[in-house]
mmCIF file of C-alpha atoms in Angstrom:
data_model
loop_
_atom_site.group_PDB
_atom_site.id
_atom_site.type_symbol
_atom_site.label_atom_id
_atom_site.label_comp_id
_atom_site.label_asym_id
_atom_site.label_seq_id
_atom_site.Cartn_x
_atom_site.Cartn_y
_atom_site.Cartn_z
ATOM 1 C CA MET O 19 39.361 -0.739 -18.283
ATOM 2 C CA PRO O 20 35.717 -2.131 -18.232
ATOM 3 C CA PRO O 21 35.528 -5.917 -18.253
ATOM 4 C CA LYS O 22 35.187 -7.666 -21.412
ATOM 5 C CA LEU O 23 31.650 -9.212 -22.144
ATOM 6 C CA VAL O 24 31.470 -12.776 -22.751
ATOM 7 C CA SER O 25 30.425 -13.214 -26.406
ATOM 8 C CA ASN O 26 27.341 -15.435 -25.855
ATOM 9 C CA GLU O 27 25.892 -13.134 -22.954
ATOM 10 C CA PRO O 28 23.901 -9.999 -23.642
ATOM 11 C CA PRO O 29 24.931 -6.841 -21.810
ATOM 12 C CA ALA O 30 22.913 -6.382 -18.578
ATOM 13 C CA LEU O 31 21.667 -3.166 -17.033
ATOM 14 C CA VAL O 32 22.396 -2.898 -13.201
ATOM 15 C CA PRO O 33 19.822 -0.799 -11.331
ATOM 16 C CA ILE O 34 21.233 1.785 -8.951
ATOM 17 C CA MET O 35 17.953 3.415 -7.982
ATOM 18 C CA ALA O 36 14.236 2.538 -8.119
ATOM 19 C CA VAL O 37 11.345 4.968 -7.808
ATOM 20 C CA GLY O 38 7.645 4.202 -7.726
ATOM 21 C CA ILE O 39 5.790 1.981 -5.219
ATOM 22 C CA SER O 40 4.078 -1.097 -6.596
ATOM 23 C CA ASP O 41 0.471 -1.085 -5.554
ATOM 24 C CA ILE O 42 0.520 -4.515 -4.092
ATOM 25 C CA PRO O 43 -0.606 -6.189 -0.708
ATOM 26 C CA GLY O 44 1.815 -4.848 1.877
ATOM 27 C CA PRO O 45 3.450 -2.332 -0.455
ATOM 28 C CA VAL O 46 5.466 -0.573 2.434
ATOM 29 C CA ALA O 47 7.070 -1.775 5.644
ATOM 30 C CA TYR O 48 8.287 0.337 8.478
ATOM 31 C CA LEU O 49 11.688 -0.616 9.629
ATOM 32 C CA GLU O 50 13.131 1.784 12.028
ATOM 33 C CA LYS O 51 12.940 5.496 12.851
ATOM 34 C CA LYS O 52 11.878 6.991 9.452
ATOM 35 C CA THR O 53 13.177 4.310 7.251
ATOM 36 C CA ILE O 54 10.854 2.247 5.335
ATOM 37 C CA ALA O 55 11.109 -0.562 2.634
ATOM 38 C CA TYR O 56 8.925 -0.607 -0.417
ATOM 39 C CA VAL O 57 8.483 -2.708 -3.598
ATOM 40 C CA SER O 58 9.318 -1.418 -6.957
ATOM 41 C CA GLY O 59 8.713 -3.619 -9.666
ATOM 42 C CA ARG O 60 10.772 -6.817 -8.904
ATOM 43 C CA MET O 61 13.016 -5.205 -6.329
ATOM 44 C CA VAL O 62 12.921 -4.243 -2.675
ATOM 45 C CA VAL O 63 14.071 -0.631 -1.775
ATOM 46 C CA THR O 64 14.846 0.997 1.379
ATOM 47 C CA THR O 65 14.727 4.719 1.950
ATOM 48 C CA SER O 66 14.715 7.299 4.741
ATOM 49 C CA LEU O 67 11.819 9.725 4.656
ATOM 50 C CA ASP O 68 14.001 12.485 6.134
ATOM 51 C CA SER O 69 17.210 11.533 4.040
ATOM 52 C CA SER O 70 19.109 10.665 7.137
ATOM 53 C CA VAL O 71 19.863 7.071 6.201
ATOM 54 C CA GLN O 72 21.262 5.870 2.716
ATOM 55 C CA GLY O 73 18.895 3.980 0.672
ATOM 56 C CA LYS O 74 19.598 0.454 -0.456
ATOM 57 C CA ILE O 75 18.162 -1.566 -3.327
ATOM 58 C CA SER O 76 17.927 -5.443 -3.449
ATOM 59 C CA GLU O 77 19.923 -7.387 -6.222
ATOM 60 C CA PRO O 78 17.443 -7.995 -9.100
ATOM 61 C CA CYS O 79 16.994 -11.625 -10.123
ATOM 62 C CA ALA O 80 16.536 -12.225 -13.819
ATOM 63 C CA GLN O 81 14.032 -15.033 -13.369
ATOM 64 C CA VAL O 82 11.785 -12.797 -11.317
ATOM 65 C CA ARG O 83 8.947 -11.122 -13.311
ATOM 66 C CA ASN O 84 7.487 -9.121 -10.564
ATOM 67 C CA ILE O 85 6.803 -9.133 -6.792
ATOM 68 C CA GLY O 86 3.172 -9.503 -5.855
ATOM 69 C CA ALA O 87 3.019 -9.083 -2.104
ATOM 70 C CA MET O 88 5.398 -8.207 0.840
ATOM 71 C CA ALA O 89 5.455 -8.709 4.597
ATOM 72 C CA VAL O 90 7.836 -7.529 7.280
ATOM 73 C CA SER O 91 8.846 -9.647 10.265
ATOM 74 C CA PRO O 92 7.766 -8.388 13.841
ATOM 75 C CA ASP O 93 11.530 -7.906 14.641
ATOM 76 C CA ARG O 94 12.068 -5.931 11.544
ATOM 77 C CA GLN O 95 15.152 -8.144 10.444
ATOM 78 C CA HIS O 96 13.604 -9.666 7.355
ATOM 79 C CA VAL O 97 11.102 -9.050 4.656
ATOM 80 C CA ALA O 98 9.255 -11.789 2.861
ATOM 81 C CA VAL O 99 8.315 -11.176 -0.729
ATOM 82 C CA ALA O 100 5.990 -13.125 -3.131
ATOM 83 C CA GLU O 101 7.792 -13.474 -6.505
ATOM 84 C CA PHE O 102 6.147 -14.290 -9.778
ATOM 85 C CA MET O 103 8.670 -16.074 -11.993
ATOM 86 C CA SER O 104 9.292 -16.150 -15.720
ATOM 87 C CA GLY O 105 10.359 -19.050 -18.004
ATOM 88 C CA GLY O 106 7.870 -21.389 -16.483
ATOM 89 C CA LEU O 107 9.406 -21.463 -13.103
ATOM 90 C CA PRO O 108 6.955 -21.787 -10.070
ATOM 91 C CA SER O 109 6.272 -18.888 -7.861
ATOM 92 C CA GLN O 110 8.178 -18.500 -4.690
ATOM 93 C CA ILE O 111 8.438 -16.593 -1.362
ATOM 94 C CA THR O 112 11.882 -15.110 -0.956
ATOM 95 C CA MET O 113 13.223 -13.893 2.443
ATOM 96 C CA ILE O 114 15.364 -10.778 2.324
ATOM 97 C CA SER O 115 17.575 -9.799 5.104
ATOM 98 C CA VAL O 116 17.318 -6.056 6.148
ATOM 99 C CA ALA O 117 20.527 -6.019 8.177
ATOM 100 C CA ASP O 118 22.645 -7.588 5.313
ATOM 101 C CA ASN O 119 22.087 -4.990 2.672
ATOM 102 C CA LEU O 120 18.877 -6.587 1.302
ATOM 103 C CA ALA O 121 20.488 -9.825 0.480
ATOM 104 C CA ARG O 122 18.488 -12.719 -0.571
ATOM 105 C CA VAL O 123 18.431 -15.481 2.203
ATOM 106 C CA VAL O 124 16.355 -18.372 0.878
ATOM 107 C CA SER O 125 13.496 -18.955 -1.597
ATOM 108 C CA LEU O 126 10.472 -21.017 -0.300
ATOM 109 C CA LYS O 127 8.665 -23.244 -2.624
ATOM 110 C CA GLY O 128 5.333 -24.996 -2.326
ATOM 111 C CA PRO O 129 3.284 -27.131 -4.767
ATOM 112 C CA ASP O 130 0.392 -26.103 -6.976
ATOM 113 C CA VAL O 131 0.499 -22.394 -6.460
ATOM 114 C CA PHE O 132 0.629 -20.402 -9.724
ATOM 115 C CA LYS O 133 0.708 -16.890 -8.090
ATOM 116 C CA TYR O 134 0.913 -15.755 -4.513
ATOM 117 C CA VAL O 135 -1.295 -13.026 -3.598
ATOM 118 C CA HIS O 136 -0.530 -12.395 0.183
ATOM 119 C CA VAL O 137 2.201 -13.285 2.706
ATOM 120 C CA CYS O 138 2.577 -13.005 6.412
ATOM 121 C CA PHE O 139 4.883 -13.879 9.389
ATOM 122 C CA SER O 140 4.115 -15.613 12.706
ATOM 123 C CA GLY O 141 4.434 -13.639 15.890
ATOM 124 C CA ASP O 142 7.617 -15.261 16.830
ATOM 125 C CA CYS O 143 9.097 -14.684 13.298
ATOM 126 C CA LYS O 144 9.944 -18.487 12.890
ATOM 127 C CA PHE O 145 7.003 -19.223 10.518
ATOM 128 C CA VAL O 146 5.798 -17.704 7.130
ATOM 129 C CA ALA O 147 2.551 -18.249 5.610
ATOM 130 C CA ALA O 148 1.406 -17.451 1.933
ATOM 131 C CA VAL O 149 -1.551 -17.994 -0.077
ATOM 132 C CA GLY O 150 -2.214 -17.994 -3.877
ATOM 133 C CA TYR O 151 -4.189 -19.651 -6.535
ATOM 134 C CA ASP O 152 -3.662 -22.477 -8.882
ATOM 135 C CA GLU O 153 -3.234 -22.099 -12.653
ATOM 136 C CA GLU O 154 -6.906 -22.438 -13.420
ATOM 137 C CA MET O 155 -7.721 -19.934 -10.722
ATOM 138 C CA SER O 156 -10.266 -22.445 -9.234
ATOM 139 C CA ARG O 157 -8.581 -23.055 -5.883
ATOM 140 C CA SER O 158 -6.843 -20.987 -3.209
ATOM 141 C CA ILE O 159 -3.844 -22.868 -1.781
ATOM 142 C CA PHE O 160 -1.810 -21.786 1.297
ATOM 143 C CA HIS O 161 1.498 -23.003 2.467
ATOM 144 C CA VAL O 162 3.371 -22.552 5.858
ATOM 145 C CA TRP O 163 7.125 -22.844 6.166
ATOM 146 C CA GLU O 164 9.327 -23.049 9.124
ATOM 147 C CA TRP O 165 11.631 -20.974 6.951
ATOM 148 C CA GLN O 166 14.947 -21.080 8.794
ATOM 149 C CA ALA O 167 14.740 -24.877 8.940
ATOM 150 C CA LYS O 168 13.781 -25.901 5.356
ATOM 151 C CA ALA O 169 12.608 -24.396 2.119
ATOM 152 C CA GLU O 170 9.707 -26.872 1.692
ATOM 153 C CA PRO O 171 6.170 -26.241 3.521
ATOM 154 C CA SER O 172 5.875 -27.861 7.013
ATOM 155 C CA SER O 173 1.910 -27.707 6.314
ATOM 156 C CA SER O 174 -0.534 -26.719 3.722
ATOM 157 C CA GLY O 175 -4.156 -26.285 3.110
ATOM 158 C CA GLU O 176 -6.846 -25.523 0.354
ATOM 159 C CA ALA O 177 -9.733 -23.115 0.395
ATOM 160 C CA ILE O 178 -12.589 -23.296 -2.127
ATOM 161 C CA ASP O 179 -13.986 -19.803 -2.660
ATOM 162 C CA SER O 180 -15.473 -18.583 -5.850
ATOM 163 C CA ARG O 181 -13.967 -15.058 -5.593
ATOM 164 C CA GLY O 182 -10.604 -16.224 -4.172
ATOM 165 C CA VAL O 183 -8.816 -15.781 -1.032
ATOM 166 C CA VAL O 184 -6.876 -12.318 -0.783
ATOM 167 C CA ARG O 185 -5.328 -12.232 2.632
ATOM 168 C CA ILE O 186 -3.819 -14.748 5.129
ATOM 169 C CA SER O 187 -2.843 -14.201 8.789
ATOM 170 C CA MET O 188 -1.424 -16.173 11.682
ATOM 171 C CA HIS O 189 -2.531 -16.011 15.317
ATOM 172 C CA PRO O 190 0.155 -13.938 17.211
ATOM 173 C CA LYS O 191 0.690 -16.715 19.721
ATOM 174 C CA PHE O 192 -0.538 -20.031 18.273
ATOM 175 C CA THR O 193 1.005 -20.631 14.881
ATOM 176 C CA THR O 194 -1.406 -23.615 14.236
ATOM 177 C CA ASN O 195 -4.374 -21.173 13.883
ATOM 178 C CA LEU O 196 -4.616 -19.414 10.456
ATOM 179 C CA VAL O 197 -7.271 -17.137 8.946
ATOM 180 C CA THR O 198 -7.905 -16.563 5.317
ATOM 181 C CA GLN O 199 -10.016 -13.756 3.908
ATOM 182 C CA SER O 200 -11.944 -13.344 0.776
ATOM 183 C CA PRO O 201 -14.562 -10.832 -0.137
ATOM 184 C CA ASP O 202 -17.308 -13.303 0.923
ATOM 185 C CA SER O 203 -15.773 -15.013 3.905
ATOM 186 C CA ILE O 204 -13.438 -15.091 6.953
ATOM 187 C CA CYS O 205 -12.290 -18.584 7.638
ATOM 188 C CA LEU O 206 -10.454 -19.794 10.639
ATOM 189 C CA TRP O 207 -8.231 -22.861 10.177
ATOM 190 C CA ARG O 208 -6.830 -25.004 12.920
ATOM 191 C CA LEU O 209 -3.874 -27.498 12.290
ATOM 192 C CA GLY O 210 -4.482 -31.071 13.512
ATOM 193 C CA ALA O 211 -2.972 -34.449 12.992
ATOM 194 C CA SER O 212 -4.737 -34.849 9.598
ATOM 195 C CA GLY O 213 -3.882 -31.318 8.438
ATOM 196 C CA TYR O 214 -5.853 -27.883 8.399
ATOM 197 C CA ARG O 215 -9.660 -28.128 9.479
ATOM 198 C CA LYS O 216 -11.963 -25.072 8.895
ATOM 199 C CA GLN O 217 -13.734 -23.965 11.834
ATOM 200 C CA ALA O 218 -16.789 -21.722 11.759
ATOM 201 C CA ILE O 219 -16.779 -18.352 13.459
ATOM 202 C CA LYS O 220 -19.979 -18.102 15.355
ATOM 203 C CA GLY O 221 -21.941 -14.757 14.851
ATOM 204 C CA LEU O 222 -19.759 -13.679 11.773
ATOM 205 C CA ILE O 223 -22.613 -13.259 9.317
ATOM 206 C CA ARG O 224 -22.360 -11.833 5.803
ATOM 207 C CA GLU O 225 -25.568 -10.255 4.525
ATOM 208 C CA GLY O 226 -26.611 -9.418 0.956
ATOM 209 C CA THR O 227 -23.863 -7.693 -0.977
ATOM 210 C CA THR O 228 -21.693 -6.945 2.054
ATOM 211 C CA VAL O 229 -17.972 -7.899 1.459
ATOM 212 C CA PHE O 230 -15.165 -8.141 4.109
ATOM 213 C CA VAL O 231 -12.547 -5.519 3.641
ATOM 214 C CA ASP O 232 -9.865 -6.375 6.354
ATOM 215 C CA HIS O 233 -9.007 -8.246 9.517
ATOM 216 C CA CYS O 234 -6.179 -8.056 11.996
ATOM 217 C CA TRP O 235 -5.090 -9.826 15.262
ATOM 218 C CA MET O 236 -4.628 -7.886 18.475
ATOM 219 C CA SER O 237 -1.736 -8.925 20.640
ATOM 220 C CA ASP O 238 -3.975 -10.437 23.165
ATOM 221 C CA GLY O 239 -5.408 -13.108 20.584
ATOM 222 C CA ARG O 240 -8.492 -11.317 19.793
ATOM 223 C CA MET O 241 -9.356 -10.823 15.974
ATOM 224 C CA VAL O 242 -10.936 -7.741 14.538
ATOM 225 C CA VAL O 243 -12.896 -7.992 11.260
ATOM 226 C CA ALA O 244 -14.299 -4.980 9.187
ATOM 227 C CA ASN O 245 -16.813 -5.134 6.342
ATOM 228 C CA SER O 246 -18.241 -2.840 3.750
ATOM 229 C CA GLN O 247 -21.169 -1.816 5.932
ATOM 230 C CA ARG O 248 -18.937 0.114 8.485
ATOM 231 C CA GLN O 249 -19.247 -2.726 10.931
ATOM 232 C CA ILE O 250 -16.463 -3.979 13.109
ATOM 233 C CA TYR O 251 -16.551 -7.341 14.858
ATOM 234 C CA VAL O 252 -14.384 -8.502 17.740
ATOM 235 C CA VAL O 253 -13.864 -12.161 17.735
ATOM 236 C CA GLU O 254 -12.532 -14.175 20.703
ATOM 237 C CA ALA O 255 -11.622 -17.974 20.250
ATOM 238 C CA SER O 256 -14.157 -18.667 17.561
ATOM 239 C CA GLU O 257 -16.978 -16.454 18.441
ATOM 240 C CA VAL O 258 -17.970 -12.914 17.905
ATOM 241 C CA VAL O 259 -18.219 -11.040 21.220
ATOM 242 C CA GLN O 260 -18.767 -7.551 19.796
ATOM 243 C CA VAL O 261 -20.207 -5.723 16.931
ATOM 244 C CA SER O 262 -19.834 -1.859 16.392
ATOM 245 C CA VAL O 263 -20.720 0.515 13.640
ATOM 246 C CA VAL O 264 -18.205 3.389 12.942
ATOM 247 C CA GLY O 265 -18.804 6.595 11.293
ATOM 248 C CA GLY O 266 -17.458 6.065 7.824
ATOM 249 C CA PRO O 267 -16.527 3.527 5.247
ATOM 250 C CA ILE O 268 -13.626 1.339 6.378
ATOM 251 C CA ILE O 269 -10.609 0.863 4.061
ATOM 252 C CA CYS O 270 -8.222 -1.053 6.295
ATOM 253 C CA LEU O 271 -7.246 -1.956 9.882
ATOM 254 C CA LEU O 272 -3.980 -1.765 11.995
ATOM 255 C CA PRO O 273 -3.673 -3.276 15.502
ATOM 256 C CA LEU O 274 -1.830 -1.203 18.019
ATOM 257 C CA PRO O 275 -0.492 -1.906 21.626
ATOM 258 C CA GLY O 276 -2.853 -1.803 24.440
ATOM 259 C CA SER O 277 -5.837 -3.500 22.722
ATOM 260 C CA CYS O 278 -6.194 -0.555 20.298
ATOM 261 C CA ILE O 279 -6.978 -0.564 16.585
ATOM 262 C CA ALA O 280 -6.408 2.144 13.975
ATOM 263 C CA VAL O 281 -9.189 2.265 11.357
ATOM 264 C CA ALA O 282 -8.431 3.945 8.117
ATOM 265 C CA MET O 283 -11.444 5.600 6.528
ATOM 266 C CA GLN O 284 -11.966 7.719 3.452
ATOM 267 C CA LYS O 285 -9.953 10.736 2.637
ATOM 268 C CA GLY O 286 -7.000 9.847 4.944
ATOM 269 C CA GLN O 287 -9.023 9.759 8.209
ATOM 270 C CA ILE O 288 -7.485 7.323 10.752
ATOM 271 C CA HIS O 289 -9.676 6.746 13.842
ATOM 272 C CA ILE O 290 -8.077 5.107 16.919
ATOM 273 C CA PHE O 291 -10.386 2.840 18.898
ATOM 274 C CA LYS O 292 -9.759 0.913 22.198
ATOM 275 C CA CYS O 293 -11.348 -2.531 22.411
ATOM 276 C CA LEU O 294 -12.816 -2.736 25.899
ATOM 277 C CA ARG O 295 -13.020 -6.356 26.946
ATOM 278 C CA GLU O 296 -15.057 -5.888 30.030
ATOM 279 C CA SER O 297 -17.929 -4.013 28.368
ATOM 280 C CA ASN O 298 -17.448 -5.287 24.807
ATOM 281 C CA THR O 299 -17.434 -1.821 23.357
ATOM 282 C CA LEU O 300 -15.123 0.264 21.091
ATOM 283 C CA GLU O 301 -14.035 3.388 22.770
ATOM 284 C CA LEU O 302 -12.816 6.257 20.620
ATOM 285 C CA GLN O 303 -9.315 7.326 21.614
ATOM 286 C CA GLY O 304 -8.600 9.923 18.716
ATOM 287 C CA VAL O 305 -8.641 10.852 15.110
ATOM 288 C CA LEU O 306 -5.598 11.594 12.911
ATOM 289 C CA GLN O 307 -5.174 12.635 9.373
ATOM 290 C CA ALA O 308 -2.576 11.194 6.874
ATOM 291 C CA PRO O 309 -0.944 13.220 5.556
ATOM 292 C CA ASP O 310 -1.294 15.759 8.348
ATOM 293 C CA SER O 311 -1.412 18.834 6.111
ATOM 294 C CA PRO O 312 -3.827 21.464 5.148
ATOM 295 C CA GLY O 313 -6.104 20.308 2.412
ATOM 296 C CA ALA O 314 -5.219 16.635 2.705
ATOM 297 C CA ALA O 315 -8.717 15.405 3.517
ATOM 298 C CA GLN O 316 -9.925 15.249 -0.085
ATOM 299 C CA ALA O 317 -10.885 12.292 -2.635
ATOM 300 C CA GLY O 318 -8.207 10.153 -3.722
ATOM 301 C CA GLN O 319 -6.180 10.331 -0.502
ATOM 302 C CA ASP O 320 -7.526 7.198 1.080
ATOM 303 C CA VAL O 321 -4.771 5.275 3.099
ATOM 304 C CA THR O 322 -5.040 1.732 1.806
ATOM 305 C CA PHE O 323 -2.275 0.166 3.960
ATOM 306 C CA MET O 324 -0.574 0.928 7.252
ATOM 307 C CA SER O 325 2.705 -0.584 8.570
ATOM 308 C CA LEU O 326 3.419 -0.185 12.252
ATOM 309 C CA SER O 327 6.874 0.719 13.754
ATOM 310 C CA GLU O 328 8.481 -1.846 16.103
ATOM 311 C CA ASP O 329 7.650 0.189 19.230
ATOM 312 C CA GLY O 330 4.020 0.760 18.246
ATOM 313 C CA THR O 331 3.994 4.466 18.157
ATOM 314 C CA ARG O 332 4.011 5.219 14.459
ATOM 315 C CA ALA O 333 2.859 3.819 11.257
ATOM 316 C CA ALA O 334 3.759 4.290 7.607
ATOM 317 C CA CYS O 335 0.559 5.188 5.709
ATOM 318 C CA TYR O 336 0.430 4.389 2.034
ATOM 319 C CA ASN O 337 -2.112 5.834 -0.392
ATOM 320 C CA LYS O 338 -2.151 5.548 -4.204
ATOM 321 C CA SER O 339 -2.041 8.981 -5.166
ATOM 322 C CA GLY O 340 0.378 10.607 -2.649
ATOM 323 C CA PRO O 341 3.556 10.122 -0.852
ATOM 324 C CA VAL O 342 4.098 7.661 2.074
ATOM 325 C CA SER O 343 3.430 9.730 5.403
ATOM 326 C CA ILE O 344 4.241 8.819 8.941
ATOM 327 C CA CYS O 345 1.387 8.912 11.390
ATOM 328 C CA ASN O 346 2.339 9.505 15.063
ATOM 329 C CA PHE O 347 -0.175 7.829 17.269
ATOM 330 C CA GLU O 348 1.250 9.438 20.547
ATOM 331 C CA TYR O 349 -0.297 12.689 19.268
ATOM 332 C CA GLY O 350 -3.524 11.102 18.128
ATOM 333 C CA VAL O 351 -5.906 12.254 20.936
ATOM 334 C CA VAL O 352 -8.804 13.783 19.166
ATOM 335 C CA SER O 353 -6.533 15.623 16.516
ATOM 336 C CA ILE O 354 -9.136 16.762 14.289
ATOM 337 C CA GLY O 355 -7.880 20.282 13.261
ATOM 338 C CA ALA O 356 -9.130 23.479 14.658
ATOM 339 C CA ILE O 357 -12.790 23.467 15.709
ATOM 340 C CA VAL O 358 -14.415 26.513 14.306
ATOM 341 C CA SER O 359 -17.968 25.864 15.741
ATOM 342 C CA ALA O 360 -19.853 23.417 17.983
ATOM 343 C CA SER O 361 -23.288 22.906 18.929
ATOM 344 C CA LEU O 362 -24.872 20.641 21.677
ATOM 345 C CA ALA O 363 -28.006 18.337 21.623
ATOM 346 C CA SER O 364 -28.204 17.761 25.200
ATOM 347 C CA ALA O 365 -31.419 15.662 25.101
ATOM 348 C CA LYS O 366 -29.634 13.045 23.030
ATOM 349 C CA ASP O 367 -25.947 13.296 24.482
ATOM 350 C CA PHE O 368 -24.799 14.492 21.007
ATOM 351 C CA ILE O 369 -22.432 17.297 20.030
ATOM 352 C CA ALA O 370 -21.739 18.487 16.521
ATOM 353 C CA THR O 371 -18.542 20.140 15.587
ATOM 354 C CA ALA O 372 -17.152 21.843 12.469
ATOM 355 C CA SER O 373 -13.374 21.882 11.976
ATOM 356 C CA GLY O 374 -10.785 23.556 9.682
ATOM 357 C CA ASP O 375 -10.198 20.203 7.873
ATOM 358 C CA LEU O 376 -13.587 20.745 5.898
ATOM 359 C CA THR O 377 -15.502 18.150 8.047
ATOM 360 C CA VAL O 378 -18.534 18.218 10.261
ATOM 361 C CA ARG O 379 -18.728 15.468 12.885
ATOM 362 C CA VAL O 380 -21.434 14.329 15.262
ATOM 363 C CA TRP O 381 -20.293 12.747 18.260
ATOM 364 C CA GLN O 382 -21.892 10.837 21.164
ATOM 365 C CA TYR O 383 -20.280 12.005 24.409
ATOM 366 C CA ASN O 384 -21.546 9.665 26.885
ATOM 367 C CA PRO O 385 -19.759 7.317 26.091
ATOM 368 C CA LEU O 386 -17.535 9.186 23.571
ATOM 369 C CA ARG O 387 -17.796 7.869 20.136
ATOM 370 C CA LEU O 388 -17.904 9.293 16.674
ATOM 371 C CA ILE O 389 -21.285 8.782 14.988
ATOM 372 C CA VAL O 390 -20.732 10.156 11.500
ATOM 373 C CA THR O 391 -18.296 12.322 9.611
ATOM 374 C CA HIS O 392 -19.265 14.619 6.831
ATOM 375 C CA PHE O 393 -16.840 16.093 4.333
ATOM 376 C CA CYS O 394 -17.720 19.628 3.056
ATOM 377 C CA HIS O 395 -16.478 21.342 -0.162
ATOM 378 C CA HIS O 396 -16.084 24.693 1.508
ATOM 379 C CA ASN O 397 -14.893 25.966 4.996
ATOM 380 C CA VAL O 398 -17.651 25.797 7.434
ATOM 381 C CA LEU O 399 -18.099 29.177 9.503
ATOM 382 C CA ALA O 400 -20.968 27.982 11.826
ATOM 383 C CA LEU O 401 -23.305 24.959 12.327
ATOM 384 C CA GLY O 402 -26.251 24.084 14.650
ATOM 385 C CA ILE O 403 -27.846 20.844 15.630
ATOM 386 C CA ASP O 404 -31.448 20.233 16.859
ATOM 387 C CA PRO O 405 -31.238 20.215 20.579
ATOM 388 C CA TRP O 406 -33.760 17.578 20.867
#
């Protein structure tokens, strides 16, 4: 017989399945093999992209209104979610155990934050950082927790930015170094005896209406910053050491092993570059398409977020209008579809190619780098480029 309901408690609906990925910062997390975690409303769900592993769903908390951001730990054992609460309760960061059936481990609290907008882990998984805004939306406040030790912040800081901070990250080796990103600024913060102090990044200049679109840390401690003018900055310590221009608008970045980065561009194009330290240049390693299927390169298929697998060979690619796809970087060496025509401009070291994925590309081949990509409405049968 079903249990009797307590008279003063209303009946409750218990979710057994959640569908639909919430479009938030960090909407998906690559866990293992082809298993991903994603946020759906106020719950975290795991699913297998090939149905080889049974999916799980986190226990919903009645006080949680929704989840606004998610991050996965580098060891893939925990996810951190930013929860916006109901009933006047303060927002919190909740740690969820992947191994323990998505059980809630601890909820981290910090003063003055009305809603968190981004969360991240440290490289050693011991610290969690999150940034949000106050109730008047006039200040961006960030907190850092040594989450396995206590639920209160170990350090905090405040960023005054007219458009608000939208991202936060921690140096992969030095947890005292943070970076906050808004559309107008990239700020480096270093923790001292009197709290966090902002340090200017020499050479990182915002011009006119340019906005910063993303940043990431490579494993060697260099930071990569992308803006809306197709520029990629490589920052070492607190100084820009390299500026490069890529062949299309940048959507997001993903650091890869071996000083490489994946740059997601429009229509699902993902370009893989190696950041050469000796010559301070970007070397194109390959081009991938996500999803890798005929007709995938079209408007509305922009990859807006990528989550790397633990071994660094694959990424779960999320876009708003299609399914999550798995991108294999091991097969990403100049994977641009079947080339149907090519033309050489020997006087300028340029070569133009037309491919079966409805694209025309112009390459510089000494050194090899992609100059520009043009998306066509119809199949290209032949092309020619001025040899001079």
